[in-house]
XYZ file of C-alpha atoms in Angstrom:
131
model
C 112.269 71.475 122.183
C 108.953 73.489 122.062
C 105.763 71.602 121.547
C 102.529 73.661 121.154
C 98.952 72.685 121.369
C 96.004 74.889 120.522
C 92.746 74.276 122.470
C 89.595 75.062 120.554
C 86.508 75.253 122.774
C 83.369 77.141 123.629
C 83.714 79.543 126.652
C 80.713 77.620 128.036
C 82.999 74.706 128.332
C 85.888 76.416 130.076
C 85.620 74.050 133.158
C 86.616 71.206 130.960
C 89.383 73.166 129.356
C 90.794 73.914 132.687
C 90.779 70.182 133.561
C 92.675 69.380 130.263
C 95.213 72.030 131.176
C 95.598 70.574 134.593
C 96.438 67.273 132.984
C 99.365 68.947 131.214
C 100.749 70.703 134.226
C 104.288 69.965 134.948
C 105.122 69.295 131.217
C 107.024 71.715 129.033
C 104.103 71.673 126.549
C 102.796 75.267 125.618
C 99.055 75.245 125.800
C 97.149 78.012 123.861
C 93.844 78.820 125.523
C 92.457 82.041 124.185
C 90.890 82.810 127.626
C 94.348 82.919 129.161
C 96.712 83.335 126.192
C 95.245 86.484 124.685
C 95.554 89.630 126.832
C 92.834 92.151 127.240
C 93.152 94.850 124.483
C 94.755 92.363 122.096
C 92.805 91.416 118.896
C 91.543 87.856 119.120
C 91.524 86.835 115.487
C 95.217 87.495 114.624
C 96.399 85.923 117.863
C 94.239 82.841 117.277
C 95.340 82.430 113.685
C 98.961 82.727 114.622
C 98.665 80.107 117.388
C 96.811 77.756 115.054
C 99.536 78.219 112.415
C 102.284 77.523 114.983
C 100.618 74.631 116.828
C 101.951 71.006 116.676
C 98.536 69.663 117.801
C 95.098 71.093 117.634
C 92.689 69.854 120.363
C 89.075 70.574 120.013
C 86.575 70.071 122.859
C 83.335 69.395 120.923
C 80.050 69.947 122.632
C 76.629 71.299 121.994
C 78.189 74.697 122.947
C 81.100 74.328 120.577
C 78.751 73.270 117.835
C 76.827 76.649 118.331
C 80.083 78.696 118.397
C 81.189 80.312 115.118
C 84.708 80.583 116.476
C 85.169 76.819 117.004
C 83.975 75.966 113.491
C 86.347 78.504 111.980
C 89.226 77.246 114.057
C 88.540 73.609 113.031
C 88.407 74.701 109.337
C 91.662 76.523 109.590
C 93.524 73.738 111.408
C 92.167 71.086 108.846
C 93.200 73.454 105.830
C 96.699 73.650 107.301
C 96.879 69.893 107.683
C 97.300 70.054 111.511
C 97.000 66.954 113.602
C 93.636 67.215 115.242
C 92.557 65.479 118.546
C 88.843 65.665 119.050
C 87.407 65.397 122.537
C 83.636 64.976 122.505
C 81.848 66.326 125.615
C 78.225 65.625 124.669
C 76.871 62.095 124.093
C 75.370 61.528 120.652
C 77.059 64.565 119.120
C 78.635 64.018 115.803
C 81.848 65.689 114.743
C 81.492 68.435 112.075
C 82.146 67.813 108.464
C 85.861 68.789 108.381
C 86.850 66.259 111.057
C 83.940 63.699 110.926
C 86.457 61.138 109.639
C 88.584 61.309 112.889
C 88.415 58.974 115.849
C 87.700 60.894 118.938
C 87.768 60.479 122.641
C 84.354 60.205 124.420
C 84.834 62.471 127.303
C 81.209 62.111 128.408
C 81.678 58.357 129.249
C 84.422 58.877 131.857
C 85.932 62.353 132.146
C 88.934 61.435 134.247
C 89.903 58.449 132.153
C 89.286 60.256 128.931
C 91.469 63.387 129.982
C 94.153 61.009 131.135
C 94.013 59.304 127.729
C 94.201 62.705 126.006
C 97.238 63.562 128.069
C 98.914 60.325 126.933
C 98.228 60.980 123.270
C 99.527 64.594 123.645
C 102.689 63.392 125.438
C 103.309 60.756 122.759
C 102.917 63.414 120.035
C 105.424 65.568 121.966
C 107.915 62.792 122.216
C 107.513 61.914 118.479
C 108.344 65.397 117.475
C-alpha cells in the first residue's frame, strides 16, 4: 500500500522540514518535499499540483515565512478545495492559521519541537494504518 504526504512549507523553514522527514525515515510513506522531489529543469507548478492531487495527507508547516509565501497559500487552498486531510504544524508562537484552515486543530511545534514532531509522526502513521 502506498501512502503519500505532501509537505507545504517556506524554503526558509527547510531545517524543520528536514526534521519532519527524519521522523518518517524507515517507513514506507512517500514524502513529497518540492526541494527534493522536483528535479532541476522540471516545472514546479505541475509537479506540485500533481503531488497535492495524489496525496493522502497534506502537512503544512505554518510560520511567518510560510505566511509570506504565495506558494504555501496556494497549496493550502488547493488541498482544501480537494478535500484533503490537512495537518497543520505551527512553527511561530501567536501565529494564526490562514482562513482556509483556521478551523483545524494544529500542533504547536514552537512549544517543544521534538515532542511535536513525534506527535506529528504518530498522526501520520495512524493515518497510514487507517488507509
